[in-house]
Coordinates of C-alpha atoms (C1' of nucleotides) in Angstrom, one line a residue:
Chain R
M146 CA 12.3 -29.4 15.5
L147 CA 12.7 -26.8 18.1
F148 CA 15.7 -24.5 18.8
A149 CA 16.8 -22.9 22.1
L150 CA 18.9 -19.8 22.3
V151 CA 20.8 -19.6 25.6
D152 CA 22.2 -16.1 26.2
C153 CA 24.3 -15.2 29.2
N154 CA 22.9 -12.1 31.0
N155 CA 25.3 -9.1 30.9
F156 CA 28.1 -11.6 30.3
Y157 CA 31.3 -9.6 31.0
A158 CA 29.7 -7.9 34.0
S159 CA 28.5 -11.2 35.3
C160 CA 32.0 -12.7 34.9
E161 CA 33.4 -10.0 37.1
R162 CA 30.7 -10.7 39.7
V163 CA 31.6 -14.4 39.9
F164 CA 35.0 -13.4 41.3
D165 CA 33.9 -10.6 43.5
P166 CA 30.7 -11.1 45.5
S167 CA 30.7 -7.5 46.6
L168 CA 29.6 -6.6 43.1
A169 CA 26.2 -8.3 43.5
A170 CA 23.3 -5.8 43.2
V171 CA 25.5 -2.8 42.5
P172 CA 26.0 -1.2 39.1
V173 CA 28.9 -2.7 37.2
V174 CA 30.4 -1.7 33.8
V175 CA 33.2 -3.2 31.7
L176 CA 35.3 -1.1 29.4
S177 CA 36.7 -1.7 25.9
N178 CA 40.4 -2.2 25.2
N179 CA 41.8 1.3 25.8
D180 CA 39.2 1.9 28.4
G181 CA 37.6 4.1 25.8
C182 CA 34.0 3.0 25.8
I183 CA 31.5 0.9 27.8
I184 CA 30.9 -2.6 26.4
A185 CA 29.0 -4.3 29.2
R186 CA 26.6 -3.2 31.8
S187 CA 24.9 -4.9 34.7
D188 CA 21.1 -4.4 35.0
E189 CA 21.7 -1.7 37.7
A190 CA 24.0 0.2 35.3
K191 CA 21.5 -0.1 32.5
A192 CA 18.8 1.3 34.8
L193 CA 21.0 4.4 35.3
G194 CA 20.6 5.1 31.6
I195 CA 24.2 4.3 30.6
P196 CA 24.0 3.2 27.0
M197 CA 25.9 0.4 25.3
G198 CA 29.1 1.7 23.6
A199 CA 29.0 5.0 25.5
A200 CA 32.2 6.9 25.5
V201 CA 33.7 6.7 29.0
H202 CA 34.6 10.4 29.1
E203 CA 31.0 11.4 28.5
Y204 CA 29.7 9.4 31.4
A205 CA 32.7 9.8 33.8
A206 CA 30.7 12.1 36.1
A207 CA 27.6 9.8 36.1
L208 CA 29.8 6.7 36.8
K209 CA 31.3 8.5 39.8
R210 CA 28.1 9.9 41.1
H211 CA 26.3 6.6 41.1
K212 CA 29.4 4.7 42.5
V213 CA 29.5 2.4 39.5
R214 CA 32.1 -0.2 39.7
V215 CA 34.2 0.1 36.6
F216 CA 36.4 -2.7 35.1
S217 CA 38.9 -2.9 32.2
S218 CA 38.1 -5.9 30.1
N219 CA 39.8 -9.2 30.9
Y220 CA 39.3 -11.3 27.8
P221 CA 41.2 -14.4 29.0
L222 CA 38.8 -14.6 31.9
Y223 CA 35.7 -14.2 29.8
G224 CA 36.9 -16.8 27.3
D225 CA 37.5 -19.2 30.1
M226 CA 34.1 -18.6 31.7
S227 CA 32.5 -18.9 28.2
G228 CA 34.1 -22.3 27.9
R229 CA 32.6 -23.4 31.2
V230 CA 29.1 -22.3 30.3
M231 CA 29.3 -24.1 26.9
E232 CA 30.6 -27.2 28.6
S233 CA 27.7 -27.1 31.0
L234 CA 25.2 -26.8 28.2
S235 CA 26.7 -29.8 26.5
Q236 CA 25.7 -31.9 29.5
F237 CA 22.1 -31.4 28.4
T238 CA 22.3 -32.0 24.7
P239 CA 25.1 -32.8 22.2
D240 CA 23.5 -30.3 19.7
V241 CA 25.2 -27.2 20.8
E242 CA 26.3 -24.4 18.4
V243 CA 28.5 -21.9 20.1
Y244 CA 27.3 -18.8 18.4
S245 CA 29.4 -16.2 20.2
I246 CA 31.3 -15.8 23.5
D247 CA 28.0 -15.5 25.4
E248 CA 25.4 -17.3 23.3
A249 CA 24.7 -20.8 22.1
F250 CA 21.9 -22.3 20.0
L251 CA 20.7 -25.8 21.1
G252 CA 18.9 -28.3 18.9
L253 CA 16.1 -29.8 21.0
D254 CA 15.4 -32.9 19.0
G255 CA 14.6 -35.7 21.3
F256 CA 13.2 -33.6 24.1
P257 CA 9.6 -34.4 24.8
I258 CA 7.8 -31.2 24.3
T259 CA 5.7 -31.5 27.5
E260 CA 8.9 -31.7 29.5
L261 CA 10.7 -28.9 27.8
P262 CA 9.9 -26.1 30.2
R263 CA 11.1 -28.1 33.2
R264 CA 14.2 -29.3 31.4
M265 CA 15.1 -25.8 30.2
Q266 CA 14.6 -24.5 33.7
N267 CA 16.7 -27.2 35.1
M268 CA 19.5 -26.5 32.6
R269 CA 19.4 -22.8 33.4
D270 CA 19.6 -23.4 37.1
S271 CA 22.5 -25.9 36.6
V272 CA 24.5 -23.4 34.5
R273 CA 24.0 -20.8 37.2
Q274 CA 25.1 -23.3 39.9
W275 CA 28.1 -24.7 38.1
T276 CA 29.5 -21.4 36.7
G277 CA 27.9 -18.6 38.5
I278 CA 26.6 -17.1 35.3
P279 CA 22.9 -16.2 34.9
T280 CA 21.4 -17.0 31.5
S281 CA 18.1 -16.5 29.6
V282 CA 16.6 -19.2 27.4
G283 CA 14.3 -18.7 24.5
V284 CA 12.7 -21.7 22.7
A285 CA 10.9 -21.6 19.3
A286 CA 10.6 -23.4 15.9
T287 CA 13.5 -21.5 14.2
K288 CA 16.7 -19.7 15.3
T289 CA 15.2 -16.3 14.4
L290 CA 12.1 -17.0 16.6
A291 CA 14.3 -18.4 19.4
K292 CA 16.2 -15.1 19.4
L293 CA 13.0 -13.2 19.8
A294 CA 11.8 -15.7 22.5
N295 CA 15.1 -15.0 24.3
R296 CA 14.3 -11.3 24.4
I297 CA 10.9 -12.1 26.0
A298 CA 12.6 -14.4 28.5
K299 CA 15.0 -11.6 29.4
K300 CA 12.6 -8.8 29.6
Y301 CA 9.3 -10.3 30.9
T302 CA 9.8 -13.6 32.7
S303 CA 10.8 -14.1 36.2
D304 CA 12.4 -17.5 35.6
G305 CA 14.4 -16.6 32.5
V306 CA 12.8 -19.2 30.2
Y307 CA 10.3 -18.5 27.5
M308 CA 8.7 -20.9 25.1
M309 CA 7.3 -19.2 22.0
T310 CA 5.1 -22.0 20.7
D311 CA 1.5 -20.7 21.0
P312 CA 0.6 -19.2 17.5
V313 CA -2.0 -16.8 18.9
L314 CA 0.3 -15.4 21.5
M315 CA 3.1 -15.3 19.0
T316 CA 1.0 -13.1 16.7
R317 CA 0.5 -10.7 19.5
I318 CA 4.1 -10.6 20.5
L319 CA 5.4 -10.1 16.9
G320 CA 3.0 -7.2 16.5
D321 CA 4.8 -5.5 19.4
I322 CA 8.3 -6.0 18.1
A323 CA 9.9 -3.4 15.8
V324 CA 11.5 -4.8 12.7
E325 CA 14.9 -3.6 13.7
D326 CA 14.8 -5.8 16.8
I327 CA 14.7 -8.9 14.6
W328 CA 18.0 -10.8 14.4
G329 CA 19.5 -9.9 11.0
I330 CA 17.6 -6.6 10.5
S331 CA 19.6 -3.6 11.5
R332 CA 19.3 0.1 10.9
R333 CA 19.7 0.2 7.1
W334 CA 17.4 -2.6 6.4
G335 CA 15.0 -1.3 9.0
E336 CA 14.8 2.0 7.1
R337 CA 14.2 0.1 3.8
L338 CA 11.4 -2.0 5.3
R339 CA 9.8 1.0 7.0
A340 CA 9.8 2.8 3.6
M341 CA 7.8 -0.2 2.3
G342 CA 5.4 0.2 5.2
I343 CA 6.7 -2.8 7.2
K344 CA 7.3 -1.6 10.7
T345 CA 6.7 -4.7 13.0
A346 CA 7.9 -8.2 13.1
L347 CA 4.3 -9.3 12.4
Q348 CA 4.2 -7.2 9.2
L349 CA 7.4 -8.7 8.1
Q350 CA 6.1 -12.2 8.8
Q351 CA 3.1 -11.5 6.6
A352 CA 5.1 -9.9 3.8
D353 CA 5.7 -11.4 0.4
P354 CA 9.0 -13.3 0.5
Q355 CA 9.7 -12.4 -3.1
Q356 CA 9.3 -8.8 -2.5
I357 CA 11.5 -8.9 0.5
R358 CA 14.1 -10.7 -1.5
K359 CA 14.1 -7.9 -4.0
A360 CA 14.8 -5.4 -1.3
L361 CA 17.1 -7.4 1.1
S362 CA 18.5 -10.2 -1.0
V363 CA 18.1 -13.9 -0.1
V364 CA 19.2 -13.1 3.5
G365 CA 16.1 -11.0 4.0
E366 CA 13.8 -13.7 2.4
R367 CA 15.2 -16.3 4.8
I368 CA 14.2 -14.1 7.7
V369 CA 10.6 -14.0 6.5
H370 CA 10.5 -17.7 6.3
E371 CA 12.1 -18.1 9.7
L372 CA 9.5 -15.8 11.2
N373 CA 6.8 -18.1 9.8
G374 CA 8.3 -21.1 11.6
I375 CA 10.0 -22.5 8.5
S376 CA 13.6 -23.1 9.5
C377 CA 16.2 -21.9 7.0
L378 CA 19.2 -21.6 9.4
E379 CA 20.4 -24.9 10.7
L380 CA 22.6 -25.6 13.7
E381 CA 26.2 -25.2 12.6
A382 CA 29.2 -27.2 13.7
I383 CA 32.1 -25.3 15.1
Q384 CA 34.7 -24.8 12.4
A385 CA 38.0 -23.2 12.0
K386 CA 37.9 -19.4 11.4
Q387 CA 38.2 -18.3 7.8
N388 CA 39.9 -15.1 8.7
I389 CA 41.9 -14.1 11.8
M390 CA 42.0 -10.4 12.7
S391 CA 44.1 -8.5 15.1
S392 CA 43.8 -4.7 15.4
R393 CA 44.0 -2.0 18.0
S394 CA 43.8 1.7 18.2
F395 CA 47.1 3.0 19.5
G396 CA 45.7 5.0 22.4
R397 CA 47.6 8.0 21.2
L398 CA 48.4 9.4 17.8
I399 CA 51.5 8.1 16.1
S400 CA 53.3 9.8 13.2
D401 CA 56.5 7.8 12.7
R402 CA 56.6 4.8 10.5
D403 CA 58.7 2.5 12.6
S404 CA 56.3 2.7 15.6
I405 CA 53.4 1.7 13.4
A406 CA 55.4 -1.1 11.9
E407 CA 56.3 -2.3 15.4
A408 CA 52.6 -2.3 16.4
A409 CA 51.7 -4.1 13.2
A410 CA 54.4 -6.7 14.0
S411 CA 53.0 -7.4 17.4
Y412 CA 49.4 -7.7 16.1
T413 CA 50.7 -10.1 13.5
A414 CA 52.4 -12.2 16.2
R415 CA 49.1 -12.4 18.1
A416 CA 47.2 -13.4 15.0
A417 CA 49.8 -16.0 14.0
E418 CA 49.4 -17.6 17.4
K419 CA 45.7 -17.9 16.9
L420 CA 46.3 -19.3 13.4
R421 CA 48.6 -22.1 14.7
K422 CA 46.2 -22.8 17.5
Q423 CA 43.5 -23.8 14.9
N424 CA 46.0 -25.6 12.8
S425 CA 45.6 -23.3 9.7
L426 CA 47.9 -21.6 7.2
A427 CA 47.3 -18.2 5.8
S428 CA 47.4 -17.5 2.1
G429 CA 47.4 -13.8 2.5
I430 CA 47.7 -11.0 4.9
Y431 CA 45.6 -7.8 4.8
V432 CA 47.1 -4.8 6.5
F433 CA 45.4 -1.5 7.2
I434 CA 46.3 1.8 8.8
R435 CA 44.1 4.9 9.5
T436 CA 44.0 8.3 11.0
N437 CA 41.5 9.1 13.7
R438 CA 38.2 9.6 11.8
F439 CA 36.7 11.4 14.8
R440 CA 39.3 14.2 14.5
T441 CA 37.6 15.9 11.6
Q442 CA 40.0 18.8 11.9
D443 CA 42.9 16.6 11.0
P444 CA 43.8 15.4 7.5
Q445 CA 42.4 12.0 7.0
Y446 CA 44.0 9.0 5.5
S447 CA 43.2 5.3 5.5
N448 CA 44.5 2.6 3.3
A449 CA 45.1 -1.1 3.1
A450 CA 47.2 -3.6 1.3
L451 CA 46.8 -7.2 0.6
I452 CA 49.8 -9.4 0.3
R453 CA 49.6 -12.9 -1.1
F454 CA 52.0 -15.6 -0.2
D455 CA 53.3 -18.1 -2.8
E456 CA 52.7 -20.8 -0.3
P457 CA 50.3 -20.7 2.6
T458 CA 52.2 -20.2 5.8
A459 CA 51.9 -20.0 9.6
D460 CA 55.5 -18.8 10.1
T461 CA 55.5 -15.8 12.4
S462 CA 58.6 -14.2 10.8
T463 CA 57.3 -14.6 7.3
L464 CA 54.0 -13.0 8.4
I465 CA 55.7 -10.2 10.2
A466 CA 58.0 -9.5 7.3
A467 CA 55.0 -9.1 5.0
A468 CA 53.2 -6.9 7.5
T469 CA 56.2 -4.7 7.8
R470 CA 56.6 -4.4 4.0
A471 CA 52.9 -3.5 3.8
I472 CA 53.2 -0.8 6.4
H473 CA 56.2 0.7 4.5
Q474 CA 54.2 0.8 1.4
L475 CA 51.0 2.2 3.0
Y476 CA 52.7 4.8 5.2
R477 CA 52.5 8.4 4.2
P478 CA 54.2 11.1 6.2
G479 CA 52.3 14.1 7.4
F480 CA 49.5 12.2 9.1
R481 CA 48.8 11.3 12.7
Y482 CA 47.8 7.6 12.8
H483 CA 45.3 6.3 15.2
K484 CA 44.8 2.6 14.4
A485 CA 46.3 -0.3 12.5
G486 CA 45.4 -3.9 12.1
V487 CA 46.2 -7.1 10.2
M488 CA 43.9 -9.8 9.0
L489 CA 45.2 -13.3 8.1
T490 CA 43.0 -14.2 5.1
D491 CA 42.0 -17.2 3.1
L492 CA 43.1 -19.6 5.7
V493 CA 43.8 -23.2 4.7
S494 CA 42.8 -25.7 7.4
D495 CA 43.7 -29.3 7.5
G496 CA 42.0 -31.4 4.9
K497 CA 40.2 -28.4 3.4
E498 CA 40.8 -27.2 -0.1
Q499 CA 42.1 -23.7 -0.5
K500 CA 39.2 -21.7 -1.7
S501 CA 40.8 -19.7 -4.5
L502 CA 43.9 -19.8 -6.6
W503 CA 45.8 -16.7 -6.9
R504 CA 46.7 -15.5 -10.3
L505 CA 48.7 -12.4 -9.4
D506 CA 52.4 -12.8 -10.1
A507 CA 53.7 -9.8 -8.2
P508 CA 55.1 -10.9 -4.9
I509 CA 53.4 -7.9 -3.3
A510 CA 50.1 -6.6 -4.6
T511 CA 48.0 -4.0 -2.9
T512 CA 44.4 -4.2 -3.8
A513 CA 43.5 -2.4 -7.0
A514 CA 41.4 0.1 -5.2
S515 CA 44.2 0.7 -2.8
K516 CA 46.7 1.4 -5.6
R517 CA 44.3 3.9 -7.2
R518 CA 43.7 5.7 -4.0
M519 CA 47.4 5.8 -3.4
A520 CA 48.2 7.2 -6.8
M521 CA 45.5 9.9 -6.4
L522 CA 46.5 10.8 -3.0
D523 CA 50.1 11.2 -4.0
Q524 CA 49.1 13.4 -6.9
V525 CA 46.8 15.5 -4.8
N526 CA 49.5 15.9 -2.2
A527 CA 51.9 17.0 -4.8
M528 CA 49.5 19.6 -6.3
M529 CA 48.0 21.0 -3.2
G530 CA 50.2 20.2 -0.3
R531 CA 48.9 18.5 2.8
G532 CA 46.1 19.4 5.2
T533 CA 43.4 18.3 2.9
L534 CA 40.4 16.3 3.7
F535 CA 39.6 14.1 0.8
H536 CA 36.9 11.9 -0.4
A537 CA 37.3 9.5 -3.3
S538 CA 34.8 7.6 -5.3
E539 CA 36.0 5.1 -7.7
G540 CA 34.8 3.0 -10.5
V541 CA 31.6 2.3 -12.3
A542 CA 30.3 0.1 -9.5
K543 CA 29.6 2.9 -7.1
L544 CA 28.1 5.1 -9.7
N545 CA 25.6 2.4 -10.8
R546 CA 24.6 1.8 -7.2
Q547 CA 23.6 5.4 -7.1
K548 CA 25.3 6.2 -3.9
Q549 CA 24.1 9.3 -2.2
P550 CA 25.9 12.2 -3.9
D551 CA 28.2 14.1 -1.6
T552 CA 26.5 17.4 -1.1
R553 CA 29.5 19.1 0.3
K554 CA 30.8 21.7 -2.2
P555 CA 33.9 20.4 -3.7
D556 CA 36.9 22.7 -4.0
W557 CA 38.5 20.7 -6.5
H558 CA 37.6 17.8 -8.7
M559 CA 39.7 15.3 -10.6
R560 CA 38.8 12.5 -12.9
Q561 CA 41.7 10.2 -13.4
Q562 CA 42.1 7.4 -15.9
F563 CA 44.1 4.5 -14.7
R564 CA 44.9 1.0 -15.7
S565 CA 43.9 -1.9 -13.5
P566 CA 46.2 -4.9 -13.2
S567 CA 44.7 -6.4 -16.3
Y568 CA 45.2 -3.2 -18.3
T569 CA 41.6 -2.4 -18.7
T570 CA 41.0 1.3 -18.6
R571 CA 38.8 2.5 -15.8
W572 CA 38.2 5.8 -14.2
A573 CA 38.0 7.3 -10.8
D574 CA 36.7 10.6 -9.4
L575 CA 38.5 12.3 -6.7
I576 CA 36.6 15.1 -4.9
V577 CA 38.6 17.3 -2.6
V578 CA 36.7 19.0 0.1
R579 CA 38.4 21.5 2.5
Chain D
dT360 C1' 41.2 14.5 26.3
dC361 C1' 38.0 10.7 24.6
dT362 C1' 34.6 7.5 21.0
dG363 C1' 36.3 -1.4 20.6
dG364 C1' 37.7 -5.6 18.4
dG365 C1' 36.4 -9.1 16.4
dG366 C1' 33.7 -12.0 12.8
dT367 C1' 30.2 -13.9 8.6
dC368 C1' 27.5 -13.9 4.3
dC369 C1' 25.9 -12.2 -0.1
dT370 C1' 26.0 -9.6 -4.5
dA371 C1' 27.5 -6.7 -8.4
dG372 C1' 30.7 -6.1 -11.6
dG373 C1' 34.8 -7.3 -14.1
dA374 C1' 38.0 -10.6 -16.2
dC375 C1' 38.1 -14.4 -18.8
dC376 C1' 36.5 -18.4 -21.5
dC377 C1' 33.9 -20.9 -25.3
Chain V
dT157 C1' 31.7 1.7 -34.2
dC158 C1' 28.8 -1.8 -32.8
dT159 C1' 27.9 -6.4 -32.2
dG160 C1' 25.5 -12.8 -29.0
dG161 C1' 24.8 -15.9 -25.4
dG162 C1' 26.3 -18.9 -22.2
dG163 C1' 29.2 -19.7 -18.3
dT164 C1' 32.9 -19.4 -14.0
dC165 C1' 35.9 -17.2 -10.9
dC166 C1' 37.5 -13.4 -8.3
dT167 C1' 37.4 -9.0 -5.7
dA168 C1' 35.4 -5.2 -3.3
dG169 C1' 32.1 -3.5 -0.7
dG170 C1' 27.8 -3.5 1.8
dA171 C1' 25.1 -5.5 4.9
dC172 C1' 24.7 -8.0 9.2
dC173 C1' 26.2 -10.2 14.0
dC174 C1' 28.3 -10.2 19.0

DNA sequence: TCTGGGGTCCTAGGACCC
DNA sequence: TCTGGGGTCCTAGGACCC
């Protein structure tokens, strides 16, 4: 069995180019929702050294100097283009897993191996011709290796297709790839592996799977097997989402409760629409609000509530009513809020059993952790007034995991007993740092 | 001034049961 | 005050992905 990973090159920037030929061969970037940061770059923009996720304000001068064409994001357009690309791919094989808006895995069962390079080349050219979107194709024995092959295709080939099938060549390639560049290994795990002396993909491939499992759980072990050509990740069918999220930063700081509730209501309406589109019902809604964590000079507050419904629902007004109640419960005066969001959770889709049965009787229940934070915050506010940066650690779990101790010198420390919903006594530490 | 918006999976620990 | 062995279900949180 072989897998292909097809990845659209610089997808959002390429989409903009499809509709404006004057953008060809000039640097193009696409911005995030509030035009806050850069989320897509054409090759020319990458060559200028503009990093992914860069804050626009930091690069405003450079963008201007190099005459970079800058676009606000247009998600309906990108979604539509993505659909066309996926549709094109399905002309070549029915085994298509849409992995993200700009990527798909293909199962290549039934393709004669000798013909594969030509077929993949043909597919890539056709997608380009039918949609205007350039892609890269990586082929290998497992999804993880196909991901790496795709990198090679993008970086080093002229035709955008790379088959990683030669074992000798593969050894050389893996030796040149840093562990963090493997699909599924990011910074934290990369650090852990490096501490174990594993720095390259080749070293991880040759590592003891059991040892890796100890360090990185079964997820890490799977990666080791995948690097060895033993497929642990199958092609997955498209399925209904398990959660639907809608959140935004406000674009300015908001202090009054009703404006936040209004924002939450509109997020909820958007999420409810998506919910109905996939024919699901929500069993709960998770609502969060937060201050701007980048403004360290401001007092910080973030909290979340989870509301369960007696009956799963897709009714917009029910959902909005719940979100509004949650905001009222979470809101604390004296803070300048930056972001809020809702997540419809534990969705019930047609024919599918609901995953869990809720035992909580209360019509509204914030999460236990949320209740504790709330109680502590209120207490601290009462004792000290506002304008305090706080840091809370709770429960036994975190202690046992030996989280890095906070080295900032606490001004004030409180240990609080509380009762969880089941009336088991637990404790929480609250460290107040000015 | 400004620093996104979505998702998934896995595990530890606690509640609860026999 | 200390004390078992087996199990399941649930939640929160920590990782990861694009």
